[in-house]
PDB file of C-alpha atoms in Angstrom:
ATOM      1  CA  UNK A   8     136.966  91.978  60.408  1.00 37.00           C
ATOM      2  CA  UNK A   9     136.549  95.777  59.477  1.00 39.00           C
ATOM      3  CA  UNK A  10     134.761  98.017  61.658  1.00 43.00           C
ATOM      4  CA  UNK A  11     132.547 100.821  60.259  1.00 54.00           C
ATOM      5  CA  UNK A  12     133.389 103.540  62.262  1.00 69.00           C
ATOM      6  CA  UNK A  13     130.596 106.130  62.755  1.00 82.00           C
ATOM      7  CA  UNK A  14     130.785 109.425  61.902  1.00 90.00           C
ATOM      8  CA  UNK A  15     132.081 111.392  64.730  1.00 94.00           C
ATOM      9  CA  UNK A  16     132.654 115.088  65.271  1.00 95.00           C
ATOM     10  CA  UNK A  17     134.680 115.935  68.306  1.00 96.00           C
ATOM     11  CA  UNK A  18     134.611 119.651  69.459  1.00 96.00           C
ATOM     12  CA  UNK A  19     136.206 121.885  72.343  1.00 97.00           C
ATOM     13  CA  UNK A  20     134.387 124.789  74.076  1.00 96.00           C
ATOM     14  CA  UNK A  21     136.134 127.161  76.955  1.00 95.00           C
ATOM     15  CA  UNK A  22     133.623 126.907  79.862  1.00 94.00           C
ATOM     16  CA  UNK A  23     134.180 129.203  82.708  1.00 91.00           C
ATOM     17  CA  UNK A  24     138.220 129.577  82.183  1.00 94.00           C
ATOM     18  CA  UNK A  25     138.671 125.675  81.391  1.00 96.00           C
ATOM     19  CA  UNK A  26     138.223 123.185  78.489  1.00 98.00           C
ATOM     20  CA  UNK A  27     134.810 120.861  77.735  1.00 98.00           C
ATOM     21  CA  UNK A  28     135.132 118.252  75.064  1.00 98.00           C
ATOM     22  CA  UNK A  29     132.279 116.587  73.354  1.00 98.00           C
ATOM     23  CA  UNK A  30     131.382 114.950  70.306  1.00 97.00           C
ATOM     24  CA  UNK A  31     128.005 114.599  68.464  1.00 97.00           C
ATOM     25  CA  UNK A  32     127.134 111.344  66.700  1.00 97.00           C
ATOM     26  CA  UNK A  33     124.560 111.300  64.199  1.00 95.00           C
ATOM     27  CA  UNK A  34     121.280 113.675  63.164  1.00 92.00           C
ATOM     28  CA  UNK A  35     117.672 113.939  64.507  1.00 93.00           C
ATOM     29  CA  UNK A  36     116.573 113.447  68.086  1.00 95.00           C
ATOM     30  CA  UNK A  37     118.779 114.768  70.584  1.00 96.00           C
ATOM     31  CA  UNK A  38     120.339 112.536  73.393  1.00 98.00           C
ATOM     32  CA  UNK A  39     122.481 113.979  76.127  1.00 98.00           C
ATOM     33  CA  UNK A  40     124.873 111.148  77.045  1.00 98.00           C
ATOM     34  CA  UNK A  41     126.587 110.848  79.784  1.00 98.00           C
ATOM     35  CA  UNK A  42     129.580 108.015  79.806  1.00 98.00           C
ATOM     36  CA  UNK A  43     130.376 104.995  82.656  1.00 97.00           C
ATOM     37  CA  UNK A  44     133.323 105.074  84.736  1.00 96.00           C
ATOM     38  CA  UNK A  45     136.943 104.748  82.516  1.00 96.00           C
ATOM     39  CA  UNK A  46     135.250 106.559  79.417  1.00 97.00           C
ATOM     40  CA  UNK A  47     135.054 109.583  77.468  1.00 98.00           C
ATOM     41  CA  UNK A  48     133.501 111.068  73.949  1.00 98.00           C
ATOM     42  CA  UNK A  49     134.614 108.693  72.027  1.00 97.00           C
ATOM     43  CA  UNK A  50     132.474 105.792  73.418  1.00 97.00           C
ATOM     44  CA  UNK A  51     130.653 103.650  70.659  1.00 96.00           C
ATOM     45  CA  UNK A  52     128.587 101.355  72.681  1.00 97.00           C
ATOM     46  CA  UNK A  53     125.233 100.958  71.439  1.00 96.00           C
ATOM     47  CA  UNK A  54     125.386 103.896  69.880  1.00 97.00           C
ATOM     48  CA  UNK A  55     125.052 102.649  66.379  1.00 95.00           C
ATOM     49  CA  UNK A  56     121.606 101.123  66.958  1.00 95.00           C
ATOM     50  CA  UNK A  57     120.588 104.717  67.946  1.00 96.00           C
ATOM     51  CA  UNK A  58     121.940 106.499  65.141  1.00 96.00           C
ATOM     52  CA  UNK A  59     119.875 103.940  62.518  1.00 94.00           C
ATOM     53  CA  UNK A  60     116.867 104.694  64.829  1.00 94.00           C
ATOM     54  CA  UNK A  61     116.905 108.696  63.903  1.00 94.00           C
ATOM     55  CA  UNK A  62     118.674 110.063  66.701  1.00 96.00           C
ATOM     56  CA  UNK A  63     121.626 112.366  67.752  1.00 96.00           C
ATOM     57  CA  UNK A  64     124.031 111.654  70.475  1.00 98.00           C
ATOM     58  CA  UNK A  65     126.095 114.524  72.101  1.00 98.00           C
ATOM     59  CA  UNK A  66     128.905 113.158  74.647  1.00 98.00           C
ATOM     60  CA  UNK A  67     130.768 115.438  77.001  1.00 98.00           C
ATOM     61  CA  UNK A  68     134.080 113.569  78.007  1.00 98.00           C
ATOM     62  CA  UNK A  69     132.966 114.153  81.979  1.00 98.00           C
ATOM     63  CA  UNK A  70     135.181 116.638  83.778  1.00 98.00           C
ATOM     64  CA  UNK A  71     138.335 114.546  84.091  1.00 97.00           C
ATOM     65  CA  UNK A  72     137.722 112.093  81.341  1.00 98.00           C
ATOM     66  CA  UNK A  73     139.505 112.766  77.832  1.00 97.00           C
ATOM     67  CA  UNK A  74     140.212 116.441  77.453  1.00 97.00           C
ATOM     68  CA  UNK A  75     137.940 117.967  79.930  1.00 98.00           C
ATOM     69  CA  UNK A  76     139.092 120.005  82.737  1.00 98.00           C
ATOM     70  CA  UNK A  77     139.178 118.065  86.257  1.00 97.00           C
ATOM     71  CA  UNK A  78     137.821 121.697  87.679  1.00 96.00           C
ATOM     72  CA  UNK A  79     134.675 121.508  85.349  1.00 96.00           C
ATOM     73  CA  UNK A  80     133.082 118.543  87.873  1.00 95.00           C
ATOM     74  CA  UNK A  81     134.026 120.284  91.697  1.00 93.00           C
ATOM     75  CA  UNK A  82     130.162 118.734  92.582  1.00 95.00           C
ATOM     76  CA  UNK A  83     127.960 117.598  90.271  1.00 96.00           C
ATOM     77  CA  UNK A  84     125.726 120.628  90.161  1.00 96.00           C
ATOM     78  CA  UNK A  85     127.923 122.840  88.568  1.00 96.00           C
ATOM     79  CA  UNK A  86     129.387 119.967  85.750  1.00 97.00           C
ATOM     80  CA  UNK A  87     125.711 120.570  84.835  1.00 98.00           C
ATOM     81  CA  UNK A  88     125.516 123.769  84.649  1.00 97.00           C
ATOM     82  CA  UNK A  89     128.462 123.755  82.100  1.00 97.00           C
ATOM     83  CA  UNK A  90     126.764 121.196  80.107  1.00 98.00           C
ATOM     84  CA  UNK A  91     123.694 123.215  79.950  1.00 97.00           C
ATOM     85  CA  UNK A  92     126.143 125.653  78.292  1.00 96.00           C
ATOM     86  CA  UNK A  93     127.525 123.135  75.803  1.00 97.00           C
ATOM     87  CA  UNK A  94     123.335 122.680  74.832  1.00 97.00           C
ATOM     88  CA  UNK A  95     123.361 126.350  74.360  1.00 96.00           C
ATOM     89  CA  UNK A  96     126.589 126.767  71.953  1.00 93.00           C
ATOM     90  CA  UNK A  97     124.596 123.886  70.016  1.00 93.00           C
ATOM     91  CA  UNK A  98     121.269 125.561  70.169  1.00 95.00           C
ATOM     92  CA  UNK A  99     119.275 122.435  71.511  1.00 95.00           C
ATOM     93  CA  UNK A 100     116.743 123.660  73.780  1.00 94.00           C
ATOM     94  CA  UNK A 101     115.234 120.063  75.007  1.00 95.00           C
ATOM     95  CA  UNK A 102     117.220 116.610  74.886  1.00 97.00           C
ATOM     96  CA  UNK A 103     116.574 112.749  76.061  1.00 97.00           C
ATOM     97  CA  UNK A 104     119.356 112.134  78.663  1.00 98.00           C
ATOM     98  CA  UNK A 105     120.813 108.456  79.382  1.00 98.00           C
ATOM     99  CA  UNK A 106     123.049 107.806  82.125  1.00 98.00           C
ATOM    100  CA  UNK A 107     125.432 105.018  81.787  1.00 98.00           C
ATOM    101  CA  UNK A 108     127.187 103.174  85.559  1.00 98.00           C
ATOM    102  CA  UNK A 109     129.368 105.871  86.915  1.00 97.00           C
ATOM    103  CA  UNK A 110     127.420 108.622  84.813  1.00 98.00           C
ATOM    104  CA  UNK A 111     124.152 107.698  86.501  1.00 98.00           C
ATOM    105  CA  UNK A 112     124.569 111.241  88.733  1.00 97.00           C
ATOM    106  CA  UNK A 113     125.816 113.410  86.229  1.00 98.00           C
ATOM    107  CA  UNK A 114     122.475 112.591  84.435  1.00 98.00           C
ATOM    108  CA  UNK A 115     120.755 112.484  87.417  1.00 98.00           C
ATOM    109  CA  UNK A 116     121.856 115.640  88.108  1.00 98.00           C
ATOM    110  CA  UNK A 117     121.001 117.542  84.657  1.00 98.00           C
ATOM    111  CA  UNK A 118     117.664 115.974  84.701  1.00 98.00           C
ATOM    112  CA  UNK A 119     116.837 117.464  88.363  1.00 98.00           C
ATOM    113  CA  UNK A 120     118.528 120.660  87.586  1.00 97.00           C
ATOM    114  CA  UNK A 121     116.926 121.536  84.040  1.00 98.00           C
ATOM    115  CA  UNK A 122     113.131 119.506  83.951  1.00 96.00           C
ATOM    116  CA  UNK A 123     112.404 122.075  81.531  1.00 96.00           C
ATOM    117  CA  UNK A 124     115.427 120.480  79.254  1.00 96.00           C
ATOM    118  CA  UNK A 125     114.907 117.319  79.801  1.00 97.00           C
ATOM    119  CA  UNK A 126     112.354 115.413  77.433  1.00 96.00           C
ATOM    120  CA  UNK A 127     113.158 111.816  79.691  1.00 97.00           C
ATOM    121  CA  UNK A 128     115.771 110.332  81.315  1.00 98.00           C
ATOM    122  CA  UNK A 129     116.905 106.713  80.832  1.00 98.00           C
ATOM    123  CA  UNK A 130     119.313 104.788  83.583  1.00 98.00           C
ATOM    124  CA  UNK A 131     121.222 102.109  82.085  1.00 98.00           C
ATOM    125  CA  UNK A 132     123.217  99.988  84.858  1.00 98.00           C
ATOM    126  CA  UNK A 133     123.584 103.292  87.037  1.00 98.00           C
ATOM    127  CA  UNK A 134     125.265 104.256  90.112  1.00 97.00           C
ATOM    128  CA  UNK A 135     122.125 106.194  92.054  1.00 97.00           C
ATOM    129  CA  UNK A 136     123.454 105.920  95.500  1.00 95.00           C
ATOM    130  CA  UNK A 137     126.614 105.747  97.160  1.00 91.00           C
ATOM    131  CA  UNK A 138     128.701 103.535  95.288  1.00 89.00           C
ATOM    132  CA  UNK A 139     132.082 102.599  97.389  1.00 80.00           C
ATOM    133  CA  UNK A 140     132.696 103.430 100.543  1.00 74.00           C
ATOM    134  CA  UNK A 141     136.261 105.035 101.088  1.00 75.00           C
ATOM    135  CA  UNK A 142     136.562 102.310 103.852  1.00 76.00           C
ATOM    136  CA  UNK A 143     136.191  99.418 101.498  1.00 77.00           C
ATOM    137  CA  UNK A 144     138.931  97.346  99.894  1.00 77.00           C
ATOM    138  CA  UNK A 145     137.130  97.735  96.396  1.00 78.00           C
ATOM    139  CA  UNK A 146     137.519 101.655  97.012  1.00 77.00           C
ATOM    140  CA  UNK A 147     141.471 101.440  97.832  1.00 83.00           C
ATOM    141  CA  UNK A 148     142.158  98.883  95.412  1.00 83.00           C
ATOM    142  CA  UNK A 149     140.260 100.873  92.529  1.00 81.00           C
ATOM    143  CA  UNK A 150     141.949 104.420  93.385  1.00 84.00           C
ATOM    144  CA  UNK A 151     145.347 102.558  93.285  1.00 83.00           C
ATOM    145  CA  UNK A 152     144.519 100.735  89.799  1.00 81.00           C
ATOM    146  CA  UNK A 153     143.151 104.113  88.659  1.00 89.00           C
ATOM    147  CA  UNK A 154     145.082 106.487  90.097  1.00 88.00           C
ATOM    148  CA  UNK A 155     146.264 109.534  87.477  1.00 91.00           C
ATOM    149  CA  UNK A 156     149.485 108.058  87.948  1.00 91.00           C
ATOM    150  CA  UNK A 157     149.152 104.439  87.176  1.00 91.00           C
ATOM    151  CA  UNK A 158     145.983 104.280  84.932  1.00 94.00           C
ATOM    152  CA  UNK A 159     148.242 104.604  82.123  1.00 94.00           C
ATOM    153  CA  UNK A 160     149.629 101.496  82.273  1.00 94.00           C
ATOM    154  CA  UNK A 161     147.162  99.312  84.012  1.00 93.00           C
ATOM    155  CA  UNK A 162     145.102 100.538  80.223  1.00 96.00           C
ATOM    156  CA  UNK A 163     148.013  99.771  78.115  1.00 97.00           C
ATOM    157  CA  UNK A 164     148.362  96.007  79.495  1.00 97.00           C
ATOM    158  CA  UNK A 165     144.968  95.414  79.447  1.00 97.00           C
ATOM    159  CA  UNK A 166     144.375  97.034  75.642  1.00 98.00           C
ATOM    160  CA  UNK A 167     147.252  94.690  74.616  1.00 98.00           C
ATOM    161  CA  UNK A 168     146.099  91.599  76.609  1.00 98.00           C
ATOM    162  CA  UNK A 169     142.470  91.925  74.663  1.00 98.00           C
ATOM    163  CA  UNK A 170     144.092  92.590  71.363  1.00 98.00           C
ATOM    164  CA  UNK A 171     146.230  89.218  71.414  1.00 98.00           C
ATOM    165  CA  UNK A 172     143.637  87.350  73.374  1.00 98.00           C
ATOM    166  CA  UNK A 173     139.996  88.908  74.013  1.00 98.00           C
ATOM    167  CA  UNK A 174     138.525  85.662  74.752  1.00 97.00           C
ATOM    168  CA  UNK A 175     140.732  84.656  78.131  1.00 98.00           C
ATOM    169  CA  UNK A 176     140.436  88.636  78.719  1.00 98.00           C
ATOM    170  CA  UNK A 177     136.499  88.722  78.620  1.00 98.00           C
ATOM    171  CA  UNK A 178     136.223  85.480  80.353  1.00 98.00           C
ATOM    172  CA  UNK A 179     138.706  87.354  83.521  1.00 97.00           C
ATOM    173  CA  UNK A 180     136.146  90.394  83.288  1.00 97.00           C
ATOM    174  CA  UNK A 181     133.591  88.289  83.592  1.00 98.00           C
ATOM    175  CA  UNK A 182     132.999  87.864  87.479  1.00 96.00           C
ATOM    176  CA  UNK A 183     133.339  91.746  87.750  1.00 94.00           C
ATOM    177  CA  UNK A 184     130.553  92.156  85.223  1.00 97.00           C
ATOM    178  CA  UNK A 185     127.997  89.519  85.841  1.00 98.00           C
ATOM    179  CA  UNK A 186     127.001  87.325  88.648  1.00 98.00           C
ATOM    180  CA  UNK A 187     126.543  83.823  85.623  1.00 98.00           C
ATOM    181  CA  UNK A 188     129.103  81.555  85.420  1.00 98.00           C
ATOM    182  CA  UNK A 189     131.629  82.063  82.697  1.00 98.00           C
ATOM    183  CA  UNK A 190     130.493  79.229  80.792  1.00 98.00           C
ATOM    184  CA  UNK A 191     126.884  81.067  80.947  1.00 98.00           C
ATOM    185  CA  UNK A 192     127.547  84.923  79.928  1.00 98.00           C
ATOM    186  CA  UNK A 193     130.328  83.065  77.006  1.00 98.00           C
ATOM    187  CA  UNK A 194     126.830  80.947  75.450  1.00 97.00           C
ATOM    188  CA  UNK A 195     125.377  84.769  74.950  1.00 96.00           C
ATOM    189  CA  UNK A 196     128.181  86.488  73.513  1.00 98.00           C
ATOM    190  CA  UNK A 197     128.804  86.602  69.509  1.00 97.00           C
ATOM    191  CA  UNK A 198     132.338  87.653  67.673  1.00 97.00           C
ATOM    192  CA  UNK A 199     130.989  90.991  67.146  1.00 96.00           C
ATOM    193  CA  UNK A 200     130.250  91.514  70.770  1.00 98.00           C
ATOM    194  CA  UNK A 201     133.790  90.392  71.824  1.00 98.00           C
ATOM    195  CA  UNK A 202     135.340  92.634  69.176  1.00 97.00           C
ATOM    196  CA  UNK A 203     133.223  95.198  70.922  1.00 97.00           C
ATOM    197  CA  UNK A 204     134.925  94.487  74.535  1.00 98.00           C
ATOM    198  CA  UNK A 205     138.342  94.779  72.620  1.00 98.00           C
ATOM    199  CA  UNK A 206     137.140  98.312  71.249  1.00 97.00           C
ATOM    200  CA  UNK A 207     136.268  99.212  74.330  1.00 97.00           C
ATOM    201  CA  UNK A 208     139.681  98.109  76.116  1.00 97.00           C
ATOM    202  CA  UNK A 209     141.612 100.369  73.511  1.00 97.00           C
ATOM    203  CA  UNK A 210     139.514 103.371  74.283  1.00 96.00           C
ATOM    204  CA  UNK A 211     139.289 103.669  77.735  1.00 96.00           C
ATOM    205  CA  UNK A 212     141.319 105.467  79.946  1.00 96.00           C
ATOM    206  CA  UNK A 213     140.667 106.745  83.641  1.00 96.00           C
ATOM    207  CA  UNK A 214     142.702 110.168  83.171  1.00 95.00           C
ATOM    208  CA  UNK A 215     141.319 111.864  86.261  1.00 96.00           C
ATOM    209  CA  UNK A 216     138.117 111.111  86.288  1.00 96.00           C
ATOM    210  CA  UNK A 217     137.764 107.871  88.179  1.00 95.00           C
ATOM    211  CA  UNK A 218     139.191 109.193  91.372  1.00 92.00           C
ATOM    212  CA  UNK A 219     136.584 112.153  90.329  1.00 94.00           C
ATOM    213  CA  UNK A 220     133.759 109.273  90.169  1.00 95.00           C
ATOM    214  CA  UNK A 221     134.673 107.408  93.268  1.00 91.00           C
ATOM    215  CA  UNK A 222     134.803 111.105  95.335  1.00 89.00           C
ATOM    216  CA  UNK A 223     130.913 111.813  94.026  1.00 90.00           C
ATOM    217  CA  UNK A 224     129.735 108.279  94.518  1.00 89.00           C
ATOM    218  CA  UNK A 225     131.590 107.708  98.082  1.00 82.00           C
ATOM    219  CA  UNK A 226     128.431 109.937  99.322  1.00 82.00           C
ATOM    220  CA  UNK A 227     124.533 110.414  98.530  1.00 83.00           C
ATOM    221  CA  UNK A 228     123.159 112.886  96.252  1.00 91.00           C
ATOM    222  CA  UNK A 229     119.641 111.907  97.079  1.00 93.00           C
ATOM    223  CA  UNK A 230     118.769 115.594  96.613  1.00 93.00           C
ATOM    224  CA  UNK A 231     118.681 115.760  93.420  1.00 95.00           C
ATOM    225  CA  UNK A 232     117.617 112.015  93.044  1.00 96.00           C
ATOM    226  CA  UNK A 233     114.032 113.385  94.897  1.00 96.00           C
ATOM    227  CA  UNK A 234     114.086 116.551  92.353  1.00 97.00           C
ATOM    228  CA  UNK A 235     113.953 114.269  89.271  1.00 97.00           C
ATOM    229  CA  UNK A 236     110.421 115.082  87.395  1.00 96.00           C
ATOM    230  CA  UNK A 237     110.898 113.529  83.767  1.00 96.00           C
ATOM    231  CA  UNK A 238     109.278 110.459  82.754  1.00 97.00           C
ATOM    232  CA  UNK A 239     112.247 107.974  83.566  1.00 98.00           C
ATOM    233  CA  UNK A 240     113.332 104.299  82.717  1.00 98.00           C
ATOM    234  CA  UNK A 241     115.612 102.700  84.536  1.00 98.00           C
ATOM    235  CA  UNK A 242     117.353  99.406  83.453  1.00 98.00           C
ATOM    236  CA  UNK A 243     119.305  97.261  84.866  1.00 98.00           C
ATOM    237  CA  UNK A 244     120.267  93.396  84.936  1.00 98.00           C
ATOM    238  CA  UNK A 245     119.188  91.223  87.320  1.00 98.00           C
ATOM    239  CA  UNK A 246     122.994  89.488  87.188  1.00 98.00           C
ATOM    240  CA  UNK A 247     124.825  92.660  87.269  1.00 98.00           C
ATOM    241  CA  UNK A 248     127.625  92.611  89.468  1.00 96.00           C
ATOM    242  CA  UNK A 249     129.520  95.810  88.878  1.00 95.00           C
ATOM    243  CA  UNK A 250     126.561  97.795  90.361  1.00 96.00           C
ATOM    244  CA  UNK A 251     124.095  96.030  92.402  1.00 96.00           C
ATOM    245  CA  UNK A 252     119.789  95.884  92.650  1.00 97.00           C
ATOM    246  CA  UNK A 253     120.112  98.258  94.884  1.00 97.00           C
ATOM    247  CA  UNK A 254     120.733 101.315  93.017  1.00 97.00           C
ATOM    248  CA  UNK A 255     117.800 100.460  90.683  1.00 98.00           C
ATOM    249  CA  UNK A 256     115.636 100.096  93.447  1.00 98.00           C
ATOM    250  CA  UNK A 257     116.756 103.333  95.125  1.00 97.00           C
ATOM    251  CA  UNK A 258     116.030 105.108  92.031  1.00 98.00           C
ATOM    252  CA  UNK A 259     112.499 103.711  91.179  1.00 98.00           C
ATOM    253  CA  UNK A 260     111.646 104.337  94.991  1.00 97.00           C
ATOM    254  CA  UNK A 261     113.156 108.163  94.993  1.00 97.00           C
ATOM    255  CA  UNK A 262     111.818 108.872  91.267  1.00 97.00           C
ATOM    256  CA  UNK A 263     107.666 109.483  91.492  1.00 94.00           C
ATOM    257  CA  UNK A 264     107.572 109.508  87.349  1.00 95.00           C
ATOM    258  CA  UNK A 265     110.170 106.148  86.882  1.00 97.00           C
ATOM    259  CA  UNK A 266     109.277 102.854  84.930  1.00 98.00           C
ATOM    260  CA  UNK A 267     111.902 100.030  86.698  1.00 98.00           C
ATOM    261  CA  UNK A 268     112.508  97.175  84.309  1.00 98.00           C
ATOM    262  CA  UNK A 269     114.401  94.070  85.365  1.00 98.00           C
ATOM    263  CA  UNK A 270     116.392  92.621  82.892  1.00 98.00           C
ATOM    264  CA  UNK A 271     117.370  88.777  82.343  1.00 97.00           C
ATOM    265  CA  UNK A 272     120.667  89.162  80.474  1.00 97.00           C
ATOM    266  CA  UNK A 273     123.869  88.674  81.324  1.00 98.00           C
ATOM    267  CA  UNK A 274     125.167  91.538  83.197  1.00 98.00           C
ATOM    268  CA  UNK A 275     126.303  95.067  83.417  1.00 98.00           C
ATOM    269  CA  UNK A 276     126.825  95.456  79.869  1.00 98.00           C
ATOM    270  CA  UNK A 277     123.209  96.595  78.219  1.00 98.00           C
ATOM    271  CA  UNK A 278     125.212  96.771  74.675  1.00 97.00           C
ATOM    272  CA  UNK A 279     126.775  93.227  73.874  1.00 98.00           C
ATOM    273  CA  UNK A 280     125.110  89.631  74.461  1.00 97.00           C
ATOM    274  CA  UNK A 281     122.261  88.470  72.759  1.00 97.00           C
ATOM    275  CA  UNK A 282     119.214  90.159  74.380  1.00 97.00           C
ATOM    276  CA  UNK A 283     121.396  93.895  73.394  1.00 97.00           C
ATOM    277  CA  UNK A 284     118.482  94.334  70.485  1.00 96.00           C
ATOM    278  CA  UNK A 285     115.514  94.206  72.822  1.00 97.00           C
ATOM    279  CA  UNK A 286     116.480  96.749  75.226  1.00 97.00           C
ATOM    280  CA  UNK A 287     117.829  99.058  72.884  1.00 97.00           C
ATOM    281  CA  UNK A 288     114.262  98.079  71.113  1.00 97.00           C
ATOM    282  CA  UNK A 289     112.809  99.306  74.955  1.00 97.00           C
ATOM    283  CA  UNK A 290     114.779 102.476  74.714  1.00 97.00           C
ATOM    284  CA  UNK A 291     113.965 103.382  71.480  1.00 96.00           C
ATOM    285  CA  UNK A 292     110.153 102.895  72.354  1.00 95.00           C
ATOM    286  CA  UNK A 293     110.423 105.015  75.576  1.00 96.00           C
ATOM    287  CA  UNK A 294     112.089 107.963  74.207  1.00 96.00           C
ATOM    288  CA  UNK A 295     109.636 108.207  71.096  1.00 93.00           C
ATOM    289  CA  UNK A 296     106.878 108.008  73.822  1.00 92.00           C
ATOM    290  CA  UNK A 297     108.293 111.191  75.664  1.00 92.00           C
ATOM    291  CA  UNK A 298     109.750 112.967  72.222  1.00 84.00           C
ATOM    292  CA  UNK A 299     109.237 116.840  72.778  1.00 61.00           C
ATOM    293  CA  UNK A 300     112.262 118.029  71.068  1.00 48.00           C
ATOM    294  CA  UNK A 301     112.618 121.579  70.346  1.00 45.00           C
ATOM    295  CA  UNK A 302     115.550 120.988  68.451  1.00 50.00           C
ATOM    296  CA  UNK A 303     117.762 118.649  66.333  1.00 53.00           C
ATOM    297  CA  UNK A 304     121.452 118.338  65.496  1.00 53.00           C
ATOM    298  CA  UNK A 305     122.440 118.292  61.879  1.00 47.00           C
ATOM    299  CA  UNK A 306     126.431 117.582  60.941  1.00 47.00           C
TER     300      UNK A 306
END
């Protein structure tokens, strides 16, 4: 089957003596995005349904991730600061922010940093808390996988693993991703979602910033958590497995102006399955509720 790519523009900016990459997606509403954990600015998950909904999405590749400098993301606060600077090259005054998994504290942090930016922020399956511990096996086990050295090739054998077989490749991601049976998360899933997972295997890459990730996550940042003051939504499944309750809790309980919503799908994945309509359909809503744009981005 032929994909229809979306139109993408990618673009590089020097930002205090090192590189920032982004890319804008469609025209109208600004969205900030900020990318999961293995990512960058080429990700394409549920981004589609946003651009046919009137919006614009602008994705930094997170310091570490694609062609961004590693030194960009030192702490969190100052990765925002430089993409408050990427805003300002564009001339956006005010965006919508969503925060994907591992990208939960970058937006996080923009949205406590710049309230006077940020029009709402949305939390899809994100990390609010700390994540790993260094003293866990799932740390040790991830920063070896992930490492800068070895990422590489633990990509390249999975990319070519879901490109000859995606189906025995979803169904091994599975228990990593959702706390259902595999028999129960493979009844929700159509081709087109497991063409998505494929996609998704052949773009990702770790580059730097997972070790990056795990560092940020390994502690609290429940000082800028407090600080949050736009109108937020967080999501998150009930069956996720990849980042537990927990973090959704912590954030509706830290967050005075947050809306929690439990969802009954199948897992960490928002985008794919067969309830991915309705809670982009919840996003959509929210955002159009809280839509004080100052600005829009035309290609």
């Amino acid at each position: 089957m032929e994909v229809k790519r979306l139109e993408r523009i990618l673009y590089h900016m020097e930002v205090d003596g090192h590189l920032l990459e982004y890319s804008v997606v469609g025209t109208g509403t600004p969205i900030l995005l900020f990318h999961g954990g293995h990512s960058n600015c080429r990700e394409e998950l549920g981004y589609e349904r946003l651009v046919k909904s009137g919006f614009s999405i602008i994705t930094p590749s997170r310091p570490g991730y694609g062609a961004t400098s590693k030194e960009l993301g030192e702490t969190l606060e100052l990765a925002s600061r430089r993409y408050g600077k990427m805003l300002d090259q564009l001339h956006i005054k005010k965006v919508h922010i969503i925060a994907v998994s591992a990208g939960g504290p970058s937006g996080i942090s923009f949205a406590s940093m710049y309230p006077d930016r940020t029009n709402s922020l949305i939390l899809q399956s994100a990390i609010t808390k700390e994540w790993l511990s260094k003293r866990s096996l799932n740390y040790k086990l991830a920063k070896l996988a992930f490492h800068p050295l070895t990422e590489k090739w633990t990509w390249k054998l999975v990319a070519h693993l879901s490109n000859h077989y995606v189906q025995f490749m979803f169904k091994q991601f599975v228990p990593s991703f959702s706390k259902l049976s595999v028999e129960e998360v493979m009844k929700e899933m159509k081709d087109s979602d497991l063409e998505a997972f494929q996609r998704m295997n052949n773009r990702y890459r770790s580059g730097e910033g997972f070790i990056l990730d795990l560092q940020h996550t390994s502690k609290g940042f429940n000082h800028l958590l407090t600080t949050v003051q736009s109108p937020t939504l967080i999501l998150h499944s009930l069956n996720d497995q990849a980042v537990s309750l927990e973090h959704a809790h912590h954030a509706k309980k830290s967050i005075p102006t947050s809306t929690l919503c439990l969802l009954d799908n199948w897992g960490h994945l928002l985008w794919i399955g067969k309830d991915a309509e309705d809670i982009h359909n919840q996003v959509e809503v929210f955002m159009k509720k809280h839509d004080l744009v100052n600005g829009h981005v035309t290609l």
